[in-house]
Amino acid sequence: MEEKLWGGRFSAKTDKKVDDFNSSIRFDQRMYASDIEGSIAHATMLGKQGIIPKEDAELIVKTLKEIKVDIDDGKVEFLIDAEDIHMNIEKILTDRIGQVGKRLHTGRSRNDQVALDIRLYLRDEGTEIKAMLKNLLKVLVKLADEHTETIMPGYTHLQKAQPINFAHHLLAYYEMFKRDLGRLTDALSRMNFSPLGSGALAGTTYDLDREFTASLLGFDGVCENSLDGVSDRDFAIELASSLSIIMMHLSRFSEELILWSSHEFSFVEMADTHSTGSSIMPQKKNPDVAELIRGKTGRVYGDLTTLLVMMKGIPLAYNKDMQEDKEAIFDAVDTVKLCLPVFTDMIDTMTVKKENMEKGASGGYTNATDAADYLVKKGMPFRDAHAVIGKMVAYAITQSSALDDIPLSVLKGFSEIIEEDFYEAIALTTCVKERKTLGAPGLARSAVEKAKAFVEKL
Ligand code: ARG
């Protein structure tokens, strides 16, 4: 076993089990490109400031670039006993260029290095997730555009409530995912400050140019306090929180799609490409994709909880507990990256069973509110109208008929002010079309146009 990079004050080798236990290379190797990017910026700055010879800085940068290519090509094997990605890369560097490589870690600690690497890594991942969300928004708007005239029941308590159109339902999710996009953008902008130069915890005595490395790495500025720079994982928590909310929305929509795929609802049918069969029941077509997304939501919540609990009791500055941040935030990122595209494709390819949606809206007295509103518009106070229509519904239930099917002569028995125009007023199309409050389904067409204009700019 080779000497540790920090082995100077030790006389015994690390226990094998402790090496395995302590090592994070299994899961932090995915940050190699960020680590190298950060080291290149650091070395460039050290050279510019004359902290190390310029030629040494140049050789370090050149070799780091070569190492990156070799890792990309799968030519590098990482070592468990080199602990983490930071020391693995530093070790490869010194193996290749000896003494010069040993100058790279001047004025730097793994504490600011790891804080930097995670930010760089998550910035890229967050940007990818934003692109996926944008695609989802586009598909939602495309579907909504096709379904402004598709009437369906709206529910409360999963009981039929009032008729809406499918576009309106889709645009509700559009609003949620649009907020998610905003939340991600916010989280990424707060994350975009460089901790590099915070050192172990208290900065350094070298004349580092922190603003220079920050700008080389595309940050909006530097973390203003060195203790905070190395101790903060808010950015990971904030990202995990945004990701949890995305999953909550995906899960909620998935739950609806699962219900709607059932024989009882039959509002949608997933494409063969996005459903699975049963090994025993030949008739089955299961909405596994939606179920798995619903299931995976718990993982991401778990990841957020891991991060929150990990951070709540540790004193400033770095503590090894913080190494546990990576598996949690990586899992959250991986899960969302897995779910978003497959969900988007699933809704893009599903069949919407318009007739069943409309049939669903016509049962269950979803026009009862409109029937009461009819009486109100003829002068009756709403509470009285509510009571009259309540009795009418109770009667209709005994007749197994819809309100629309009760003859006018019978309707008049409930209220004299009911006329022939009652039927038109409670027709489902009227119920939806006339709901023209700002934000209501009667304005779905203009809402779709507004959403189209928004997604076109994304
Ligand atoms: N692998 C460590 C982590 O992920 C890097 C920082 C180690 N710093 C230290 N002082 N041991 O947190």
Short mmCIF file of C-alpha atoms and ligand atoms in Angstrom, two decimals:
data_model
loop_
_atom_site.label_atom_id
_atom_site.label_comp_id
_atom_site.label_asym_id
_atom_site.label_seq_id
_atom_site.Cartn_x
_atom_site.Cartn_y
_atom_site.Cartn_z
CA MET A 1 0.00 0.00 0.00
CA GLU A 2 1.32 3.39 -0.92
CA GLU A 3 1.91 6.28 1.44
CA LYS A 4 -1.10 8.56 1.91
CA LEU A 5 -0.90 12.11 0.60
CA TRP A 6 -1.42 13.18 4.20
CA GLY A 7 0.77 10.41 5.67
CA GLY A 8 3.59 12.56 7.10
CA ARG A 9 2.59 12.47 10.75
CA PHE A 10 1.45 8.84 10.72
CA SER A 11 3.62 5.86 11.51
CA ALA A 12 1.04 3.08 11.01
CA LYS A 13 -0.96 2.35 7.91
CA THR A 14 -4.69 2.83 7.89
CA ASP A 15 -6.64 -0.27 8.75
CA LYS A 16 -8.01 -1.88 5.58
CA LYS A 17 -11.58 -1.70 6.87
CA VAL A 18 -11.15 1.95 7.77
CA ASP A 19 -9.80 2.67 4.30
CA ASP A 20 -12.92 1.14 2.78
CA PHE A 21 -15.15 2.86 5.30
CA ASN A 22 -13.63 6.28 4.87
CA SER A 23 -13.29 6.21 1.14
CA SER A 24 -15.77 8.08 -1.03
CA ILE A 25 -14.21 7.29 -4.39
CA ARG A 26 -16.99 4.79 -5.20
CA PHE A 27 -19.49 7.60 -5.40
CA ASP A 28 -17.53 10.83 -5.81
CA GLN A 29 -15.60 9.73 -8.91
CA ARG A 30 -18.46 11.05 -10.99
CA MET A 31 -17.22 14.56 -10.09
CA TYR A 32 -13.88 14.04 -11.81
CA ALA A 33 -14.53 16.58 -14.57
CA SER A 34 -15.57 19.22 -12.03
CA ASP A 35 -12.56 18.43 -9.86
CA ILE A 36 -10.20 18.82 -12.81
CA GLU A 37 -11.93 22.00 -13.96
CA GLY A 38 -11.53 23.46 -10.46
CA SER A 39 -7.88 22.39 -10.24
CA ILE A 40 -7.11 23.92 -13.63
CA ALA A 41 -8.55 27.25 -12.45
CA HIS A 42 -6.66 27.02 -9.17
CA ALA A 43 -3.34 26.19 -10.85
CA THR A 44 -3.81 28.95 -13.42
CA MET A 45 -4.39 31.43 -10.62
CA LEU A 46 -1.38 30.18 -8.61
CA GLY A 47 0.78 30.74 -11.70
CA LYS A 48 -0.69 34.17 -12.44
CA GLN A 49 -0.12 35.28 -8.84
CA GLY A 50 3.45 33.97 -8.86
CA ILE A 51 2.64 31.64 -5.96
CA ILE A 52 4.07 28.78 -8.00
CA PRO A 53 6.29 29.13 -11.09
CA LYS A 54 4.30 29.86 -14.23
CA GLU A 55 5.86 26.91 -16.11
CA ASP A 56 4.81 24.59 -13.29
CA ALA A 57 1.26 25.91 -13.47
CA GLU A 58 1.26 25.33 -17.22
CA LEU A 59 2.54 21.79 -16.89
CA ILE A 60 -0.06 21.06 -14.21
CA VAL A 61 -2.87 22.42 -16.41
CA LYS A 62 -1.67 20.50 -19.45
CA THR A 63 -1.36 17.25 -17.50
CA LEU A 64 -4.74 17.69 -15.83
CA LYS A 65 -6.29 18.02 -19.29
CA GLU A 66 -4.59 14.80 -20.35
CA ILE A 67 -5.81 13.04 -17.23
CA LYS A 68 -9.35 14.21 -18.01
CA VAL A 69 -9.14 12.66 -21.50
CA ASP A 70 -7.80 9.41 -20.05
CA ILE A 71 -10.60 9.24 -17.50
CA ASP A 72 -13.16 10.03 -20.22
CA ASP A 73 -11.73 7.12 -22.20
CA GLY A 74 -11.94 4.76 -19.23
CA LYS A 75 -8.17 4.39 -19.05
CA VAL A 76 -7.82 5.33 -15.39
CA GLU A 77 -8.40 3.12 -12.41
CA PHE A 78 -9.21 4.88 -9.16
CA LEU A 79 -7.82 3.60 -5.87
CA ILE A 80 -9.91 3.03 -2.75
CA ASP A 81 -7.00 3.89 -0.48
CA ALA A 82 -6.51 7.21 -2.25
CA GLU A 83 -9.78 7.96 -0.49
CA ASP A 84 -11.64 10.34 -2.74
CA ILE A 85 -11.70 11.83 -6.21
CA HIS A 86 -9.64 14.83 -5.12
CA MET A 87 -6.70 12.80 -3.84
CA ASN A 88 -7.00 10.24 -6.63
CA ILE A 89 -6.54 12.91 -9.27
CA GLU A 90 -3.78 14.63 -7.33
CA LYS A 91 -2.04 11.30 -7.00
CA ILE A 92 -2.32 10.56 -10.73
CA LEU A 93 -0.95 14.05 -11.39
CA THR A 94 2.08 13.58 -9.15
CA ASP A 95 2.65 10.08 -10.55
CA ARG A 96 2.88 11.72 -13.97
CA ILE A 97 4.84 14.90 -13.26
CA GLY A 98 6.42 14.33 -9.87
CA GLN A 99 7.50 17.34 -7.85
CA VAL A 100 5.61 19.83 -10.00
CA GLY A 101 2.30 18.05 -9.36
CA LYS A 102 2.88 18.40 -5.64
CA ARG A 103 2.58 22.18 -5.97
CA LEU A 104 -1.09 22.07 -7.05
CA HIS A 105 -2.55 21.88 -3.55
CA THR A 106 -0.84 25.13 -2.45
CA GLY A 107 -3.30 27.42 -0.69
CA ARG A 108 -6.11 24.93 -1.04
CA SER A 109 -7.79 22.34 1.17
CA ARG A 110 -9.96 19.44 0.25
CA ASN A 111 -12.62 21.29 2.20
CA ASP A 112 -12.90 24.16 -0.28
CA GLN A 113 -12.11 21.77 -3.11
CA VAL A 114 -15.03 19.47 -2.39
CA ALA A 115 -17.38 22.40 -1.76
CA LEU A 116 -16.35 23.73 -5.17
CA ASP A 117 -16.66 20.40 -6.98
CA ILE A 118 -20.19 19.71 -5.77
CA ARG A 119 -21.33 23.16 -6.82
CA LEU A 120 -19.80 22.78 -10.28
CA TYR A 121 -21.23 19.30 -10.66
CA LEU A 122 -24.72 20.22 -9.47
CA ARG A 123 -24.75 23.33 -11.62
CA ASP A 124 -24.42 21.12 -14.71
CA GLU A 125 -26.94 18.59 -13.48
CA GLY A 126 -29.40 21.32 -12.52
CA THR A 127 -29.07 22.85 -15.96
CA GLU A 128 -29.86 19.48 -17.56
CA ILE A 129 -32.91 19.06 -15.36
CA LYS A 130 -34.08 22.52 -16.35
CA ALA A 131 -33.92 21.47 -20.01
CA MET A 132 -35.99 18.36 -19.19
CA LEU A 133 -38.58 20.46 -17.39
CA LYS A 134 -38.80 22.76 -20.38
CA ASN A 135 -39.55 19.77 -22.61
CA LEU A 136 -42.27 18.64 -20.26
CA LEU A 137 -43.81 22.12 -20.31
CA LYS A 138 -43.81 22.05 -24.11
CA VAL A 139 -45.55 18.68 -24.25
CA LEU A 140 -48.14 19.79 -21.69
CA VAL A 141 -48.93 22.87 -23.75
CA LYS A 142 -49.08 20.86 -26.97
CA LEU A 143 -51.58 18.47 -25.37
CA ALA A 144 -53.58 21.31 -23.86
CA ASP A 145 -53.77 22.90 -27.30
CA GLU A 146 -55.46 19.72 -28.59
CA HIS A 147 -57.94 19.48 -25.75
CA THR A 148 -59.57 22.84 -25.12
CA GLU A 149 -62.88 21.30 -26.24
CA THR A 150 -62.48 17.99 -24.43
CA ILE A 151 -64.90 18.07 -21.54
CA MET A 152 -64.12 16.05 -18.45
CA PRO A 153 -65.30 15.97 -14.87
CA GLY A 154 -63.35 18.03 -12.36
CA TYR A 155 -63.16 16.42 -8.93
CA THR A 156 -62.93 17.34 -5.30
CA HIS A 157 -62.60 14.52 -2.74
CA LEU A 158 -62.34 12.34 -5.86
CA GLN A 159 -66.08 12.93 -6.24
CA LYS A 160 -67.32 14.47 -9.44
CA ALA A 161 -67.61 18.19 -8.86
CA GLN A 162 -67.95 20.44 -11.91
CA PRO A 163 -67.21 19.96 -15.59
CA ILE A 164 -63.95 21.37 -16.91
CA ASN A 165 -61.94 20.71 -20.04
CA PHE A 166 -58.83 18.56 -20.27
CA ALA A 167 -56.76 21.56 -21.36
CA HIS A 168 -57.56 23.22 -18.04
CA HIS A 169 -56.43 20.15 -16.12
CA LEU A 170 -53.19 19.97 -18.11
CA LEU A 171 -52.55 23.67 -17.64
CA ALA A 172 -52.84 23.23 -13.88
CA TYR A 173 -49.78 20.98 -14.10
CA TYR A 174 -48.15 23.39 -16.52
CA GLU A 175 -48.37 26.05 -13.78
CA MET A 176 -46.85 23.70 -11.21
CA PHE A 177 -43.94 22.67 -13.42
CA LYS A 178 -43.40 26.28 -14.43
CA ARG A 179 -42.97 27.16 -10.76
CA ASP A 180 -40.60 24.19 -10.47
CA LEU A 181 -38.52 25.66 -13.27
CA GLY A 182 -38.41 28.98 -11.41
CA ARG A 183 -37.43 27.24 -8.18
CA LEU A 184 -34.59 25.40 -9.91
CA THR A 185 -33.38 28.62 -11.52
CA ASP A 186 -33.40 30.32 -8.11
CA ALA A 187 -31.58 27.45 -6.43
CA LEU A 188 -28.93 27.41 -9.13
CA SER A 189 -28.41 31.15 -8.94
CA ARG A 190 -27.88 31.02 -5.16
CA MET A 191 -25.52 28.09 -5.67
CA ASN A 192 -23.40 29.95 -8.18
CA PHE A 193 -20.77 31.40 -5.82
CA SER A 194 -17.26 30.09 -5.51
CA PRO A 195 -15.97 28.67 -2.21
CA LEU A 196 -12.49 28.15 -3.72
CA GLY A 197 -9.92 30.00 -1.65
CA SER A 198 -11.78 29.41 1.62
CA GLY A 199 -8.99 26.94 2.38
CA ALA A 200 -9.57 24.51 5.20
CA LEU A 201 -11.75 27.04 7.02
CA ALA A 202 -9.86 30.30 7.46
CA GLY A 203 -8.59 31.27 4.04
CA THR A 204 -4.85 31.26 3.52
CA THR A 205 -1.75 33.41 3.85
CA TYR A 206 -1.02 33.19 0.11
CA ASP A 207 -2.11 36.02 -2.11
CA LEU A 208 -4.90 34.08 -3.85
CA ASP A 209 -7.07 35.83 -6.40
CA ARG A 210 -10.43 34.33 -5.55
CA GLU A 211 -12.36 36.54 -7.90
CA PHE A 212 -10.18 35.39 -10.78
CA THR A 213 -10.84 31.68 -10.16
CA ALA A 214 -14.52 32.44 -9.62
CA SER A 215 -14.76 34.14 -13.00
CA LEU A 216 -12.71 31.40 -14.75
CA LEU A 217 -15.24 28.91 -13.42
CA GLY A 218 -18.30 30.93 -14.45
CA PHE A 219 -19.43 31.88 -10.95
CA ASP A 220 -21.35 35.06 -10.21
CA GLY A 221 -19.05 35.85 -7.29
CA VAL A 222 -17.25 34.34 -4.31
CA CYS A 223 -18.57 33.02 -1.00
CA GLU A 224 -17.92 36.00 1.26
CA ASN A 225 -16.96 34.11 4.39
CA SER A 226 -14.41 31.31 4.38
CA LEU A 227 -16.08 29.40 7.23
CA ASP A 228 -19.40 29.54 5.41
CA GLY A 229 -17.72 28.65 2.12
CA VAL A 230 -16.60 25.26 3.41
CA SER A 231 -19.48 24.58 5.82
CA ASP A 232 -22.45 25.39 3.65
CA ARG A 233 -24.51 22.70 1.99
CA ASP A 234 -27.66 24.82 1.75
CA PHE A 235 -27.33 24.72 -2.00
CA ALA A 236 -27.63 20.92 -2.04
CA ILE A 237 -30.57 21.05 0.35
CA GLU A 238 -32.27 23.71 -1.69
CA LEU A 239 -31.76 21.70 -4.85
CA ALA A 240 -33.02 18.51 -3.17
CA SER A 241 -36.02 20.45 -2.00
CA SER A 242 -36.78 21.73 -5.50
CA LEU A 243 -36.31 18.19 -6.82
CA SER A 244 -38.68 16.84 -4.16
CA ILE A 245 -41.35 19.26 -5.26
CA ILE A 246 -40.86 18.24 -8.90
CA MET A 247 -41.28 14.61 -7.85
CA MET A 248 -44.36 15.48 -5.82
CA HIS A 249 -45.93 17.00 -8.92
CA LEU A 250 -44.90 14.09 -11.13
CA SER A 251 -46.23 11.66 -8.56
CA ARG A 252 -49.54 13.41 -8.21
CA PHE A 253 -50.04 13.47 -11.95
CA SER A 254 -48.91 9.83 -12.14
CA GLU A 255 -51.51 8.89 -9.58
CA GLU A 256 -54.21 10.48 -11.72
CA LEU A 257 -52.95 8.71 -14.83
CA ILE A 258 -52.99 5.40 -12.98
CA LEU A 259 -56.59 6.00 -11.95
CA TRP A 260 -57.54 7.18 -15.41
CA SER A 261 -55.99 4.09 -17.00
CA SER A 262 -58.23 1.82 -14.93
CA HIS A 263 -61.19 0.14 -16.59
CA GLU A 264 -63.46 2.11 -14.27
CA PHE A 265 -62.28 5.49 -15.56
CA SER A 266 -60.85 4.66 -18.98
CA PHE A 267 -59.97 8.30 -19.63
CA VAL A 268 -56.55 7.52 -21.05
CA GLU A 269 -54.62 4.58 -22.39
CA MET A 270 -50.87 4.44 -22.18
CA ALA A 271 -49.06 3.50 -25.37
CA ASP A 272 -47.75 -0.06 -25.58
CA THR A 273 -44.30 1.47 -25.48
CA HIS A 274 -45.04 2.92 -22.04
CA SER A 275 -46.87 0.12 -20.26
CA THR A 276 -46.20 -3.47 -19.33
CA GLY A 277 -48.06 -6.76 -19.17
CA SER A 278 -48.56 -9.40 -16.53
CA SER A 279 -46.69 -12.69 -16.45
CA ILE A 280 -49.90 -14.54 -15.61
CA MET A 281 -52.92 -12.43 -16.60
CA PRO A 282 -52.97 -12.13 -20.39
CA GLN A 283 -55.41 -9.23 -20.45
CA LYS A 284 -53.30 -6.88 -18.34
CA LYS A 285 -51.77 -3.61 -19.41
CA ASN A 286 -50.25 -1.93 -16.43
CA PRO A 287 -49.20 1.71 -16.03
CA ASP A 288 -45.86 0.70 -14.50
CA VAL A 289 -44.06 3.86 -15.56
CA ALA A 290 -46.46 6.09 -13.65
CA GLU A 291 -46.41 3.75 -10.66
CA LEU A 292 -42.63 3.71 -10.55
CA ILE A 293 -42.47 7.47 -10.68
CA ARG A 294 -44.92 7.61 -7.79
CA GLY A 295 -42.76 5.05 -5.98
CA LYS A 296 -39.47 6.82 -6.65
CA THR A 297 -40.80 10.06 -5.20
CA GLY A 298 -40.17 8.64 -1.73
CA ARG A 299 -36.48 8.19 -2.50
CA VAL A 300 -36.05 11.85 -3.31
CA TYR A 301 -37.91 12.90 -0.15
CA GLY A 302 -35.58 10.53 1.70
CA ASP A 303 -32.56 12.19 0.10
CA LEU A 304 -33.77 15.61 1.22
CA THR A 305 -34.33 14.32 4.75
CA THR A 306 -30.85 12.75 4.77
CA LEU A 307 -29.30 16.10 3.92
CA LEU A 308 -31.35 18.06 6.43
CA VAL A 309 -30.62 15.64 9.25
CA MET A 310 -26.95 15.35 8.30
CA MET A 311 -26.46 19.10 8.61
CA LYS A 312 -28.53 19.92 11.66
CA GLY A 313 -26.05 19.09 14.38
CA ILE A 314 -22.57 19.63 13.01
CA PRO A 315 -20.44 22.50 14.27
CA LEU A 316 -18.59 24.77 11.84
CA ALA A 317 -16.61 24.12 9.73
CA TYR A 318 -16.09 20.88 7.76
CA ASN A 319 -16.98 17.58 9.41
CA LYS A 320 -16.66 14.21 7.75
CA ASP A 321 -20.41 13.74 8.12
CA MET A 322 -20.62 16.03 5.14
CA GLN A 323 -19.19 13.37 2.85
CA GLU A 324 -22.64 11.80 3.15
CA ASP A 325 -24.12 14.68 1.15
CA LYS A 326 -23.05 13.21 -2.15
CA GLU A 327 -24.91 9.93 -2.34
CA ALA A 328 -28.08 11.70 -1.25
CA ILE A 329 -27.98 14.60 -3.67
CA PHE A 330 -26.68 12.41 -6.51
CA ASP A 331 -29.53 9.99 -5.97
CA ALA A 332 -32.05 12.83 -5.99
CA VAL A 333 -30.59 14.21 -9.21
CA ASP A 334 -30.37 10.78 -10.87
CA THR A 335 -33.94 9.92 -9.93
CA VAL A 336 -35.39 13.14 -11.31
CA LYS A 337 -33.31 12.79 -14.47
CA LEU A 338 -34.67 9.29 -14.88
CA CYS A 339 -38.28 10.23 -14.25
CA LEU A 340 -38.76 13.49 -16.13
CA PRO A 341 -38.05 12.31 -19.71
CA VAL A 342 -39.92 9.04 -19.35
CA PHE A 343 -42.93 10.83 -17.88
CA THR A 344 -42.83 13.38 -20.69
CA ASP A 345 -42.76 10.66 -23.35
CA MET A 346 -45.49 8.74 -21.56
CA ILE A 347 -47.97 11.61 -21.67
CA ASP A 348 -46.87 12.53 -25.17
CA THR A 349 -47.74 9.05 -26.44
CA MET A 350 -50.86 8.24 -24.40
CA THR A 351 -54.29 8.09 -26.03
CA VAL A 352 -56.84 10.45 -24.57
CA LYS A 353 -60.30 8.91 -24.63
CA LYS A 354 -62.33 12.04 -25.20
CA GLU A 355 -65.72 10.32 -25.30
CA ASN A 356 -65.15 8.62 -21.95
CA MET A 357 -64.05 11.87 -20.38
CA GLU A 358 -67.19 13.55 -21.64
CA LYS A 359 -69.33 10.64 -20.54
CA GLY A 360 -67.70 10.93 -17.14
CA ALA A 361 -68.59 14.59 -16.95
CA SER A 362 -72.22 13.95 -17.83
CA GLY A 363 -72.88 11.57 -14.93
CA GLY A 364 -72.78 12.51 -11.28
CA TYR A 365 -74.71 15.81 -11.51
CA THR A 366 -71.63 17.88 -12.27
CA ASN A 367 -73.99 20.58 -13.60
CA ALA A 368 -75.83 21.00 -10.28
CA THR A 369 -73.95 24.20 -9.42
CA ASP A 370 -74.92 25.63 -12.78
CA ALA A 371 -78.54 24.64 -12.15
CA ALA A 372 -78.43 26.59 -8.87
CA ASP A 373 -76.72 29.51 -10.63
CA TYR A 374 -79.57 29.49 -13.18
CA LEU A 375 -82.05 30.14 -10.37
CA VAL A 376 -79.79 32.83 -8.89
CA LYS A 377 -79.64 34.60 -12.24
CA LYS A 378 -83.45 34.58 -12.21
CA GLY A 379 -83.41 36.36 -8.85
CA MET A 380 -83.34 33.63 -6.21
CA PRO A 381 -80.81 33.97 -3.34
CA PHE A 382 -78.00 31.40 -3.72
CA ARG A 383 -78.72 29.53 -0.46
CA ASP A 384 -82.34 28.95 -1.51
CA ALA A 385 -81.25 27.93 -4.99
CA HIS A 386 -78.77 25.45 -3.45
CA ALA A 387 -81.60 23.89 -1.43
CA VAL A 388 -83.97 23.69 -4.42
CA ILE A 389 -81.40 21.98 -6.64
CA GLY A 390 -80.36 19.71 -3.76
CA LYS A 391 -83.94 18.42 -3.67
CA MET A 392 -83.98 18.15 -7.46
CA VAL A 393 -80.78 16.02 -7.37
CA ALA A 394 -82.24 13.81 -4.65
CA TYR A 395 -85.32 13.28 -6.82
CA ALA A 396 -83.25 12.63 -9.94
CA ILE A 397 -81.26 9.98 -8.07
CA THR A 398 -84.52 8.13 -7.26
CA GLN A 399 -85.35 8.24 -10.99
CA SER A 400 -81.82 7.26 -12.04
CA SER A 401 -81.85 10.20 -14.39
CA ALA A 402 -79.75 13.25 -15.07
CA LEU A 403 -81.11 16.74 -14.33
CA ASP A 404 -81.23 17.33 -18.08
CA ASP A 405 -83.66 14.44 -18.52
CA ILE A 406 -86.35 15.66 -16.11
CA PRO A 407 -89.34 17.11 -18.00
CA LEU A 408 -90.05 20.83 -17.56
CA SER A 409 -93.44 20.13 -15.92
CA VAL A 410 -91.68 18.17 -13.17
CA LEU A 411 -88.91 20.77 -12.85
CA LYS A 412 -91.50 23.45 -12.25
CA GLY A 413 -92.60 21.49 -9.21
CA PHE A 414 -89.20 22.41 -7.67
CA SER A 415 -89.40 26.06 -8.70
CA GLU A 416 -91.89 28.00 -10.78
CA ILE A 417 -89.15 30.21 -12.22
CA ILE A 418 -87.61 27.36 -14.20
CA GLU A 419 -88.23 27.76 -17.95
CA GLU A 420 -87.25 25.95 -21.13
CA ASP A 421 -83.85 27.77 -21.19
CA PHE A 422 -82.87 25.77 -18.07
CA TYR A 423 -81.72 22.88 -20.28
CA GLU A 424 -79.39 25.07 -22.29
CA ALA A 425 -78.03 26.65 -19.09
CA ILE A 426 -77.07 23.29 -17.60
CA ALA A 427 -75.71 21.70 -20.78
CA LEU A 428 -72.12 20.61 -20.10
CA THR A 429 -70.74 22.70 -22.91
CA THR A 430 -72.44 25.79 -21.45
CA CYS A 431 -71.19 24.95 -17.96
CA VAL A 432 -67.60 24.94 -19.18
CA LYS A 433 -67.85 27.72 -21.74
CA GLU A 434 -69.51 30.15 -19.34
CA ARG A 435 -66.90 29.75 -16.61
CA LYS A 436 -64.99 32.80 -17.71
CA THR A 437 -63.53 34.02 -14.45
CA LEU A 438 -59.86 34.83 -14.93
CA GLY A 439 -58.07 31.47 -14.64
CA ALA A 440 -61.21 29.39 -15.26
CA PRO A 441 -61.73 26.65 -17.90
CA GLY A 442 -63.97 28.82 -20.11
CA LEU A 443 -60.83 30.76 -20.98
CA ALA A 444 -58.75 27.68 -21.77
CA ARG A 445 -58.14 28.80 -25.35
CA SER A 446 -56.54 32.07 -24.37
CA ALA A 447 -54.65 30.34 -21.53
CA VAL A 448 -53.21 27.91 -24.07
CA GLU A 449 -52.17 30.77 -26.35
CA LYS A 450 -50.43 32.49 -23.44
CA ALA A 451 -48.67 29.26 -22.47
CA LYS A 452 -47.63 28.65 -26.09
CA ALA A 453 -46.02 32.06 -26.23
CA PHE A 454 -44.18 31.30 -22.98
CA VAL A 455 -42.82 27.91 -24.00
CA GLU A 456 -41.77 29.17 -27.40
CA LYS A 457 -39.28 31.46 -25.64
CA LEU A 458 -37.82 28.68 -23.47
N1 ARG B 1 -14.20 13.17 0.49
C1 ARG B 1 -14.42 14.30 1.32
C2 ARG B 1 -15.90 14.69 1.25
O1 ARG B 1 -16.52 14.24 0.38
C3 ARG B 1 -13.59 15.46 0.87
C4 ARG B 1 -13.27 16.44 1.93
C5 ARG B 1 -12.36 15.83 2.93
N2 ARG B 1 -11.84 16.79 3.85
C6 ARG B 1 -11.26 16.42 4.96
N3 ARG B 1 -10.82 17.33 5.72
N4 ARG B 1 -11.18 15.16 5.30
O2 ARG B 1 -16.40 15.40 2.06
#
